[in-house]
Short mmCIF file of C-alpha atoms and ligand atoms in Angstrom, two decimals:
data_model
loop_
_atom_site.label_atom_id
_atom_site.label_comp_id
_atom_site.label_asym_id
_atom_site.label_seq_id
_atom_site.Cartn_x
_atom_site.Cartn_y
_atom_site.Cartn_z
CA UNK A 1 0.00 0.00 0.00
CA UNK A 2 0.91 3.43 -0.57
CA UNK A 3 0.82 6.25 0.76
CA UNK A 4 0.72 9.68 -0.77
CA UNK A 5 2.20 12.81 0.87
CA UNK A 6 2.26 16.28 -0.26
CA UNK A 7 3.96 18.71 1.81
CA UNK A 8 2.16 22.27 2.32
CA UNK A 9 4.31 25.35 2.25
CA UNK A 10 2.19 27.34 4.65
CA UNK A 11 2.05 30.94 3.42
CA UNK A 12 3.46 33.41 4.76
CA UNK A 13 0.71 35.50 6.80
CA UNK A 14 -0.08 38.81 5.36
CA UNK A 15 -1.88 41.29 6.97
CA UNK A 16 -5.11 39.95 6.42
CA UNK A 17 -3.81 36.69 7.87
CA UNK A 18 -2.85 39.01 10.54
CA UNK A 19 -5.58 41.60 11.42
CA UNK A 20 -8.06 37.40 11.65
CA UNK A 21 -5.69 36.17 13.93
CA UNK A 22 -5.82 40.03 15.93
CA UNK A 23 -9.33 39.76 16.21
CA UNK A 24 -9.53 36.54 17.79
CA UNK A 25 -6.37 37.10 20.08
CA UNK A 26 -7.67 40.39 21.21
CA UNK A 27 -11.40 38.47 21.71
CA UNK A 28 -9.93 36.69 24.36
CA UNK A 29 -8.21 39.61 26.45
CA UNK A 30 -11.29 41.55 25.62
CA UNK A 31 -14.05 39.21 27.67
CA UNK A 32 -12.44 40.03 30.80
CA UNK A 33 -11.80 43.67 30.20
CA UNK A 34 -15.05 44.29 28.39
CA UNK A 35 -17.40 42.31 30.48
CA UNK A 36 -16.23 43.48 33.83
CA UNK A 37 -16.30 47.04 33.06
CA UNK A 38 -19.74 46.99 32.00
CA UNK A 39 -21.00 44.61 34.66
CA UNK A 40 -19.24 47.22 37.07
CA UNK A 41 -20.42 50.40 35.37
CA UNK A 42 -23.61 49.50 34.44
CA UNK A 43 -24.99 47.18 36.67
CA UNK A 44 -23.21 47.37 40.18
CA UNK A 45 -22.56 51.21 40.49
CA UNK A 46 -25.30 52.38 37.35
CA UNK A 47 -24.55 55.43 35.46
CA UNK A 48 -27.06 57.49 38.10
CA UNK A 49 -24.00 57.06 40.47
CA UNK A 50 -21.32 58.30 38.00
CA UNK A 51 -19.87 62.03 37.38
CA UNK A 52 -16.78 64.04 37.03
CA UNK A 53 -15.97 62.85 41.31
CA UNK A 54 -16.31 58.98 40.54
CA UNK A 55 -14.26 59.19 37.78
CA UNK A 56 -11.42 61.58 39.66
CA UNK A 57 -11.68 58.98 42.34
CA UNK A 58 -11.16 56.03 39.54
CA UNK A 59 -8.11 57.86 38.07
CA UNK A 60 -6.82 58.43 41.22
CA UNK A 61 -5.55 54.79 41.08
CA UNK A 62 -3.24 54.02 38.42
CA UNK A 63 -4.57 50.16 38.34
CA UNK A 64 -7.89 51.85 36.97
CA UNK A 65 -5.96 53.88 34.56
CA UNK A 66 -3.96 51.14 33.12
CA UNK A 67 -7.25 49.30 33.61
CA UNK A 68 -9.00 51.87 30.44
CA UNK A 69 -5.43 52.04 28.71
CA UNK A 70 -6.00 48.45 27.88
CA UNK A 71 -9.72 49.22 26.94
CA UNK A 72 -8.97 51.72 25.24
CA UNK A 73 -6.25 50.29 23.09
CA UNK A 74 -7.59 46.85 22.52
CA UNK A 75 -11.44 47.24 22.46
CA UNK A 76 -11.58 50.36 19.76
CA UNK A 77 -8.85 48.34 17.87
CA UNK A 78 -10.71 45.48 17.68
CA UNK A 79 -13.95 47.18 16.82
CA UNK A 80 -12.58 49.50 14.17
CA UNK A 81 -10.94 46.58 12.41
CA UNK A 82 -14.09 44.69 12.97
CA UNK A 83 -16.12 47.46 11.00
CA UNK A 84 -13.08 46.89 8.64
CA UNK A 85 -13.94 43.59 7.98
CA UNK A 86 -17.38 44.21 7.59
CA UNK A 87 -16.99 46.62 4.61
CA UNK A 88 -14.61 44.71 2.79
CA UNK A 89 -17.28 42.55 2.01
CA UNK A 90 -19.35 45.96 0.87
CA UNK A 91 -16.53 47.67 -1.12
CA UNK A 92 -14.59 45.41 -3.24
CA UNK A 93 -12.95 47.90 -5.90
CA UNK A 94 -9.33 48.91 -5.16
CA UNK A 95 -9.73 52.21 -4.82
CA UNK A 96 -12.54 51.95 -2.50
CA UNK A 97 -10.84 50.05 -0.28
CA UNK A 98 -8.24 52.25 -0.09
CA UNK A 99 -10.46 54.97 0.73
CA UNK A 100 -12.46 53.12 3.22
CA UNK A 101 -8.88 51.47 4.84
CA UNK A 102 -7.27 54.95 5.55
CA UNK A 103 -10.55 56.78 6.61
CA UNK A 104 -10.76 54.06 9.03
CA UNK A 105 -7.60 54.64 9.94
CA UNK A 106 -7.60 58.01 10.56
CA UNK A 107 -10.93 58.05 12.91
CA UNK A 108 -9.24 55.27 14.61
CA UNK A 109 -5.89 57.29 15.02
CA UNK A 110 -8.19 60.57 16.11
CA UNK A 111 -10.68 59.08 18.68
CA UNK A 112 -7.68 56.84 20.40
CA UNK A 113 -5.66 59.82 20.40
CA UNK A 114 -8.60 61.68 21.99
CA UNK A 115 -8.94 58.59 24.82
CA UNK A 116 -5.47 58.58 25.45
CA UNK A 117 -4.66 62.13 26.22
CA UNK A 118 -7.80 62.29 28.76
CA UNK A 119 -6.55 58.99 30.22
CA UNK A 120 -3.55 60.65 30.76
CA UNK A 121 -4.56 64.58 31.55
CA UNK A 122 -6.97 63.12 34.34
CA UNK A 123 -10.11 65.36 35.16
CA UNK A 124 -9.99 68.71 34.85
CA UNK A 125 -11.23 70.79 37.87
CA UNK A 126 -15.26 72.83 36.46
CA UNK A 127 -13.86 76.55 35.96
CA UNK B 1 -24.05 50.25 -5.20
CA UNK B 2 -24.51 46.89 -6.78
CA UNK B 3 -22.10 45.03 -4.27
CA UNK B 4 -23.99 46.83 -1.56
CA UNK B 5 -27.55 44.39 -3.05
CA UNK B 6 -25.54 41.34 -3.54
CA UNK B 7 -24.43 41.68 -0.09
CA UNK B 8 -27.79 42.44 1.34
CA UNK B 9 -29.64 39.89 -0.43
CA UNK B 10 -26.81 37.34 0.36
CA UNK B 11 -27.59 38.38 3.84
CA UNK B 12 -31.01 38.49 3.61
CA UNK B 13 -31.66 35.04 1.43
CA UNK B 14 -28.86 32.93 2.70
CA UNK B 15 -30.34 29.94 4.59
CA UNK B 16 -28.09 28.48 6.75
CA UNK B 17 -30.09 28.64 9.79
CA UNK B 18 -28.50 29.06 13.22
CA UNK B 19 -24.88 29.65 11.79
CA UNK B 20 -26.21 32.08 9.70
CA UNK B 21 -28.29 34.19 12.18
CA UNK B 22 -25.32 33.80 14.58
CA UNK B 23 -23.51 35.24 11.71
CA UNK B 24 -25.94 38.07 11.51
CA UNK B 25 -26.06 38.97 15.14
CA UNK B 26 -22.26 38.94 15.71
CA UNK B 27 -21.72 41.55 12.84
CA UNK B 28 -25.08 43.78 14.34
CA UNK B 29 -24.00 43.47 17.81
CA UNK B 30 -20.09 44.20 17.07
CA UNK B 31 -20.95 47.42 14.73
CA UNK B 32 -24.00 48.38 17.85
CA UNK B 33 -20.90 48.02 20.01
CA UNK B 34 -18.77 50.00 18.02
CA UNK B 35 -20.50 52.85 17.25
CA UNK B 36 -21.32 53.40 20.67
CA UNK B 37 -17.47 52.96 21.56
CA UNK B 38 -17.11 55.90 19.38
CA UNK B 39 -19.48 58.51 21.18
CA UNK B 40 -18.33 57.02 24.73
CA UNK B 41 -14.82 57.64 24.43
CA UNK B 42 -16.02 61.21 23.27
CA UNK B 43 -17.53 61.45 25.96
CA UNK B 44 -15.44 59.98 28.42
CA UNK B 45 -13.07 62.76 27.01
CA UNK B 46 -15.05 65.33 28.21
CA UNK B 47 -13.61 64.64 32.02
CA UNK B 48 -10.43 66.69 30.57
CA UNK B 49 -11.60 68.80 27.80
CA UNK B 50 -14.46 69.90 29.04
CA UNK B 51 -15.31 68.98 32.25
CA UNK B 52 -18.09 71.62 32.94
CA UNK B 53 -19.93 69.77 30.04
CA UNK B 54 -18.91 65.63 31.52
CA UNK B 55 -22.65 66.33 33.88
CA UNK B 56 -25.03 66.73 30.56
CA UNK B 57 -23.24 63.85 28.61
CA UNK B 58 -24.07 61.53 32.10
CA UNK B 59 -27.50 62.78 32.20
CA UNK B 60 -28.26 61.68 29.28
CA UNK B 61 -27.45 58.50 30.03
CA UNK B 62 -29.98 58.85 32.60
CA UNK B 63 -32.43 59.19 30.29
CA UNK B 64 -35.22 56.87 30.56
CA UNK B 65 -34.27 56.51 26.28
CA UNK B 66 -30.96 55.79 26.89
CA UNK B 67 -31.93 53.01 29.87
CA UNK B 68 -33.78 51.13 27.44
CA UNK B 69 -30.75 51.36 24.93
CA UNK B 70 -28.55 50.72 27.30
CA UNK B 71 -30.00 46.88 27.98
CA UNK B 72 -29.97 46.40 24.28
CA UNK B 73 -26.46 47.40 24.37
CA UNK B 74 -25.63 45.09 27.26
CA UNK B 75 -27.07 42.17 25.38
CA UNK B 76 -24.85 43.41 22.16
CA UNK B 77 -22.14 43.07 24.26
CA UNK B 78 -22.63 39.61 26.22
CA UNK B 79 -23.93 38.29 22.99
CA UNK B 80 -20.88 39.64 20.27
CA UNK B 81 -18.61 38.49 23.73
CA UNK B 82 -19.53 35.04 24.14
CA UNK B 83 -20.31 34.35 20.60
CA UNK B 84 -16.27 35.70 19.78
CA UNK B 85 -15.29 33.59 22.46
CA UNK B 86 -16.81 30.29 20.67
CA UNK B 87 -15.28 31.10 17.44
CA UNK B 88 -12.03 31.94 18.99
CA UNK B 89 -12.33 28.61 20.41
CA UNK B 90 -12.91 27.26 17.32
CA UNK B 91 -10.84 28.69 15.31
CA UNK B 92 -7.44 28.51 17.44
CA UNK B 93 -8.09 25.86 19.71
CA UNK B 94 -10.40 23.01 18.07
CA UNK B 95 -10.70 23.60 13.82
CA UNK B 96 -11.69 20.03 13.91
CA UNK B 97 -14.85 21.03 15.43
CA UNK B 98 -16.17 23.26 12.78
CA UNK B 99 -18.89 20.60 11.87
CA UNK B 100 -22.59 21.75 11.19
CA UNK B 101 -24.40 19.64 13.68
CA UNK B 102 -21.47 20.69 16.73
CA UNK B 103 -22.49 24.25 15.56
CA UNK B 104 -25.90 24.08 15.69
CA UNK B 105 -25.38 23.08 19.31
CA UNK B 106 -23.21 24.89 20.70
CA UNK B 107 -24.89 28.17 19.16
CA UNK B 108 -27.48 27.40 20.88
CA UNK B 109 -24.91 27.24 24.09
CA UNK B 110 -23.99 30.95 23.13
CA UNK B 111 -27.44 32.35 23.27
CA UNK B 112 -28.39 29.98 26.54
CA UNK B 113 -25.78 31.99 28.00
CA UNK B 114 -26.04 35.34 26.85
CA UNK B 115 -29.74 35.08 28.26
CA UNK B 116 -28.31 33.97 31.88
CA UNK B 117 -26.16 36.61 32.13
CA UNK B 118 -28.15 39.64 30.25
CA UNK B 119 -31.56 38.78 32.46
CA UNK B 120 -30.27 39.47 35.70
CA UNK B 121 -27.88 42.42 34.65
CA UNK B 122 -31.40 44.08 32.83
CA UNK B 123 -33.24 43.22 35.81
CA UNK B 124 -31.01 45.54 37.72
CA UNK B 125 -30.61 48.23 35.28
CA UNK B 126 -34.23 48.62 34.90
CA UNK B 127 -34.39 48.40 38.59
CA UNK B 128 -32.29 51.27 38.91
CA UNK B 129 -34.18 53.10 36.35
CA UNK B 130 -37.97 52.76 37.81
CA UNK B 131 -35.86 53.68 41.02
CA UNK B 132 -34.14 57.01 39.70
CA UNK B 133 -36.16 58.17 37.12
CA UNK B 134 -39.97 57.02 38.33
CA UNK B 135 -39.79 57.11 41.97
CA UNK B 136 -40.49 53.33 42.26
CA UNK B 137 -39.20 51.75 44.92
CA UNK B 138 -39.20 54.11 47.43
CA UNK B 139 -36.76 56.17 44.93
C1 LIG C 201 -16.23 41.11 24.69
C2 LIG C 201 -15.30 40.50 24.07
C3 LIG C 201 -15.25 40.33 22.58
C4 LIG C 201 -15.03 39.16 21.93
C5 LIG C 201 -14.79 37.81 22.58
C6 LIG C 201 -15.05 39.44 20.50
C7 LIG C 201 -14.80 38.50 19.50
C8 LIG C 201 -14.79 38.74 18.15
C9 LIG C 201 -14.33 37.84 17.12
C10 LIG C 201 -13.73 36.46 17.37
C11 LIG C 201 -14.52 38.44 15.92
C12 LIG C 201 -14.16 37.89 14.56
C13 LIG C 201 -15.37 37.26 13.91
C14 LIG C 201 -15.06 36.74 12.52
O1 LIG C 201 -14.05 37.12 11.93
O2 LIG C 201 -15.88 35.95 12.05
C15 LIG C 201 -15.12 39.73 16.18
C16 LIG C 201 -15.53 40.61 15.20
C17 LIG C 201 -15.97 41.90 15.46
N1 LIG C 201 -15.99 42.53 16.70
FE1 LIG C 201 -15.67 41.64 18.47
N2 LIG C 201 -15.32 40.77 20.30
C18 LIG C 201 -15.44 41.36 21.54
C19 LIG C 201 -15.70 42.70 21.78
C20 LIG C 201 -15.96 43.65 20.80
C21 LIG C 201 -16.18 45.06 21.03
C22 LIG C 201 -16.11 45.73 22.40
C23 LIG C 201 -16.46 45.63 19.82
C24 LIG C 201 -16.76 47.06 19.49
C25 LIG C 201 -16.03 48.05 19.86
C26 LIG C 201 -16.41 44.60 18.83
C27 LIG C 201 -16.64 44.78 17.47
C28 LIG C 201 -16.49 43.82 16.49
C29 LIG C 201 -16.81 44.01 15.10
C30 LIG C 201 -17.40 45.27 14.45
C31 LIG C 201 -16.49 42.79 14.45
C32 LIG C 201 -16.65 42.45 12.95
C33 LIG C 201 -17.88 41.59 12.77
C34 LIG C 201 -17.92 40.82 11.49
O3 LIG C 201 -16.91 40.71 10.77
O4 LIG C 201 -18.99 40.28 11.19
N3 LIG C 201 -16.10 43.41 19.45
N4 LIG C 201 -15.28 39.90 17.56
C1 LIG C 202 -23.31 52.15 29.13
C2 LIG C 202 -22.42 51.43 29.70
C3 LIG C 202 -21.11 52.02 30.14
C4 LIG C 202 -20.89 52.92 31.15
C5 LIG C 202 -21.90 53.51 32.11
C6 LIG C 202 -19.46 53.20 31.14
C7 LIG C 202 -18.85 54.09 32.02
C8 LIG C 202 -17.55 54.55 31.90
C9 LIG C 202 -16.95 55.55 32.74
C10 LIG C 202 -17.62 56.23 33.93
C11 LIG C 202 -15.69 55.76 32.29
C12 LIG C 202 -14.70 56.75 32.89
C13 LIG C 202 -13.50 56.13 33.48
C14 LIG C 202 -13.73 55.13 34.57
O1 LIG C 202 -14.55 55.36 35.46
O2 LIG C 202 -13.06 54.09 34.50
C15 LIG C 202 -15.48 54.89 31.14
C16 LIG C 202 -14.33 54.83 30.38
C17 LIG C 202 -14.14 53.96 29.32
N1 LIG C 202 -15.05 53.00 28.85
FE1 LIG C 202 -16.94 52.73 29.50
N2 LIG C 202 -18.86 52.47 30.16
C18 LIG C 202 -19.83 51.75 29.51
C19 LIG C 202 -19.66 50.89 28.46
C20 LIG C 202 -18.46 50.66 27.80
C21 LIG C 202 -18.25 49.68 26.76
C22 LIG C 202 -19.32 48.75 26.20
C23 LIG C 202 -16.93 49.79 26.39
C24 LIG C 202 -16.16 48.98 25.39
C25 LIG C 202 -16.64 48.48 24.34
C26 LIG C 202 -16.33 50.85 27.18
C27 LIG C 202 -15.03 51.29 27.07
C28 LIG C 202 -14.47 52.34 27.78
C29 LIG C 202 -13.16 52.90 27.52
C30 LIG C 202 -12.20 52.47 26.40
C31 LIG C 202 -12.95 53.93 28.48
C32 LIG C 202 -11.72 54.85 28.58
C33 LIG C 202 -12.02 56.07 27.73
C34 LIG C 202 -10.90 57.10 27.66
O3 LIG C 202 -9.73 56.79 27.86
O4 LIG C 202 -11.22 58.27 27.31
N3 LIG C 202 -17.29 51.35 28.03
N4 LIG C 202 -16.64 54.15 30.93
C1 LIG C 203 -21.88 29.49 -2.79
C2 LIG C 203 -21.68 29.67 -1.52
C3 LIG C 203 -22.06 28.71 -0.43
C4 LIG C 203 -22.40 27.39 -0.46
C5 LIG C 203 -22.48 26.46 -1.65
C6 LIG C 203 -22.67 26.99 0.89
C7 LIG C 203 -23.06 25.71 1.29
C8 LIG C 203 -23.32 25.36 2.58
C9 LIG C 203 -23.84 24.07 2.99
C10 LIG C 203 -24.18 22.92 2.09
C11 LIG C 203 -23.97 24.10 4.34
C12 LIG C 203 -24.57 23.02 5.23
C13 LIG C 203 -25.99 23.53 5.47
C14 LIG C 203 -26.87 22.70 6.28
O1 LIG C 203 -26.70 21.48 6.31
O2 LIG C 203 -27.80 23.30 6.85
C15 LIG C 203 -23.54 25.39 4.80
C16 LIG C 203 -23.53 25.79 6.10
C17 LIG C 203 -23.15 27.06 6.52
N1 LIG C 203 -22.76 28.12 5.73
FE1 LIG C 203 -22.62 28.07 3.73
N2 LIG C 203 -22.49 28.07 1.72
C18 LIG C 203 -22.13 29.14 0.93
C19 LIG C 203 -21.87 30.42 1.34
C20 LIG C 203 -21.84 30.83 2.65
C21 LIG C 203 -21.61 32.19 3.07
C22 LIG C 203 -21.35 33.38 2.17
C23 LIG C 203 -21.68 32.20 4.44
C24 LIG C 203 -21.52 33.34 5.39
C25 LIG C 203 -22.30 34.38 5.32
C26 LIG C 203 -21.94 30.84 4.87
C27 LIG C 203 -22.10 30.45 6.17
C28 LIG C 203 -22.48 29.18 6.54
C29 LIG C 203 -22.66 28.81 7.92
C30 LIG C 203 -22.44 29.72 9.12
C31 LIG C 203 -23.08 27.46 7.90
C32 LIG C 203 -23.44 26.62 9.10
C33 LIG C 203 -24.94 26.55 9.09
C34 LIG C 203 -25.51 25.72 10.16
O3 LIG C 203 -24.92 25.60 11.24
O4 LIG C 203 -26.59 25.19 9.89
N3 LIG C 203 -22.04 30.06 3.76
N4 LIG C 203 -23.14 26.14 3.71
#
C-alpha cells in the first residue's frame, strides 16, 4: 500500500492573515476587560451614580488607569478593524478600499488619540 | 451600489439557519458596540476637555431613552462576547470542530448563555431606572 504525501508550504501571513488572527487574540483579552467594566459600570454602580468625582476617584488609582489604557487600546482596535472587515465585504474595488482602509484609519488614530490624552490629563477641575 | 444588493440579499436570502443568524447577530452586535465605543470615548473625554460639560453627557445617560438602549447594548455586548469567544475557540483551539451539527449546538450554548447573564444584569438596570427616574421603589 501506498501512501501519498504532499507537503504544504504554509504561506506566509499577510496582513489579512494578521488583522483574523488580531481579532480573535484580542477576543480573548477583551471578555475580561469588556465584560467586567460593563458589569461594574452598568450594573453594580449604574450610570445614576457616576460624574466628574467617581471618575477623579477612579483615576486616582493608576490600576484603573492602566485598567482603560487596555480598553482603550484593545477594544476600539478590535472594533474598528471589525467594521473593517465588515466593509470589505461591501466595497470590493481597489480604490474603495483604499479609501475606506485609511478613513478608518484616521478616525481610529483621532478618537484613540482623543482617549489617550484624557486617560492621561486626568479630570480637569469645572472653571 | 450593486455590491452593496448582492451583499444584502446574500444576507437576507442565505439559509443556513442558526450559523447564519449567529452570523448576523455577531456583525449587528459588534458594529452596535462600536458605534457606541465611538461617542463614549467622546464622551469619556469630556472629564479633561471639558469637564463643565462631563454632567449633561451623564444625564443623558440617565435618560429613561438611553436606559432602554442601554440593555440592548448590554445584550450586544454579552452576545458579540460570548459568541467571539466560541469562534475563537474554534478557530485557534479546536478547527476540527467546525462541523454543522457541533455548531448548531453549541450556538445554541452561546445564546443559553447570553440570556443567563443579560436577564439578571437588565433586571437591575431597569431596577435602577424605575428607582431614579420614576420614583419606584421608594426612589
Ligand atoms: C467582549 C469581548 C469580545 C469578543 C470575545 C469578541 C470577538 C470577536 C471575534 C472572534 C470576531 C471575529 C469574527 C469573525 O471574523 O468571524 C469579532 C468581530 C468583530 N468585533 Fe468583536 N469581540 C469582543 C468585543 C468587541 C467590542 C467591544 C467591539 C466594538 C467596539 C467589537 C466589534 C467587532 C466588530 C465590528 C467585528 C466584525 C464583525 C464581522 O466581521 O462580522 N467586538 N469579535
Ligand atoms: C453604558 C455602559 C457604560 C458605562 C456607564 C461606562 C462608564 C464609563 C466611565 C464612567 C468611564 C470613565 C473612566 C472610569 O470610570 O473608568 C469609562 C471609560 C471607558 N469605557 Fe466605559 N462604560 C460603559 C460601556 C463601555 C463599553 C461597552 C466599552 C467597550 C466596548 C467601554 C469602554 C471604555 C473605555 C475604552 C474607556 C476609557 C475612555 C478614555 O480613555 O477616554 N465602556 N466608561
Ligand atoms: C456558494 C456559496 C455557499 C455554499 C455552496 C454553501 C453551502 C453550505 C452548505 C451545504 C452548508 C450546510 C448547510 C446545512 O446542512 O444546513 C452550509 C452551512 C453554513 N454556511 Fe454556507 N455556503 C455558501 C456560502 C456561505 C456564506 C457566504 C456564508 C456566510 C455568510 C456561509 C455560512 C455558513 C454557515 C455559518 C453554515 C453553518 C450553518 C448551520 O450551522 O446550519 N455560507 N453552507
Amino acid at each position: 500500500m501506498t501512501t501519498n504525501t504532499r507537503t504544504i508550504q504554509k504561506p506566509k501571513p499577510n496582513f489579512e492573515t494578521k488583522s483574523w488572527m488580531f481579532m480573535r487574540y484580542s477576543a480573548i483579552l477583551l471578555i475580561p476587560l469588556v465584560f467586567g467594566h460593563l458589569i461594574l459600570q452598568d450594573v453594580i454602580v449604574g450610570v445614576h451614580r457616576i460624574d466628574l468625582d467617581y471618575v477623579a476617584i477612579r483615576w486616582a488609582s493608576i490600576g484603573w488607569r492602566i485598567y482603560d489604557a487596555l480598553l482603550l487600546a484593545f477594544a476600539f482596535a478590535h472594533g474598528v478593524n471589525g467594521i473593517r472587515q465588515v466593509l470589505n465585504d461591501f466595497i470590493q474595488s481597489d480604490r474603495g478600499r483604499k479609501i475606506m482602509h485609511w478613513g478608518l484609519f484616521l478616525l481610529w488614530l483621532i478618537v484613540t488619540a482623543i482617549g489617550a490624552i484624557a486617560l492621561i490629563g486626568g479630570v480637569r477641575p469645572i472653571s | 451600489m450593486s455590491n452593496l444588493k448582492t451583499t444584502m440579499t446574500g444576507y437576507a436570502s442565505y439559509r443556513g439557519r442558526e450559523g447564519h443568524y449567529s452570523f448576523l447577530l455577531h456583525r449587528i452586535t459588534g458594529l452596535g458596540t462600536a458605534l457606541f465605543l465611538i461617542i463614549h470615548i467622546l464622551d469619556t473625554s469630556f472629564v479633561y476637555f471639558f469637564p463643565d460639560l462631563y454632567q449633561h453627557a451623564i444625564n443623558l445617560y440617565r435618560s429613561t431613552l438611553f436606559g432602554i438602549a442601554e440593555v440592548g447594548l448590554v445584550f450586544c455586548v454579552f452576545f458579540h462576547g460570548v459568541n467571539g469567544l466560541r469562534v475563537a475557540f474554534f478557530d485557534l483551539i479546536a478547527p476540527r470542530l467546525w462541523s454543522v451539527p457541533k455548531q448548531r449546538f453549541s450556538t445554541k450554548i452561546t445564546l443559553l448563555i447570553t440570556l443567563l447573564m443579560w436577564i439578571p444584569a437588565s433586571a437591575i438596570m431597569l431596577y435602577n431606572m424605575l428607582y431614579h427616574n420614576f420614583g419606584w421603589f421608594g426612589g
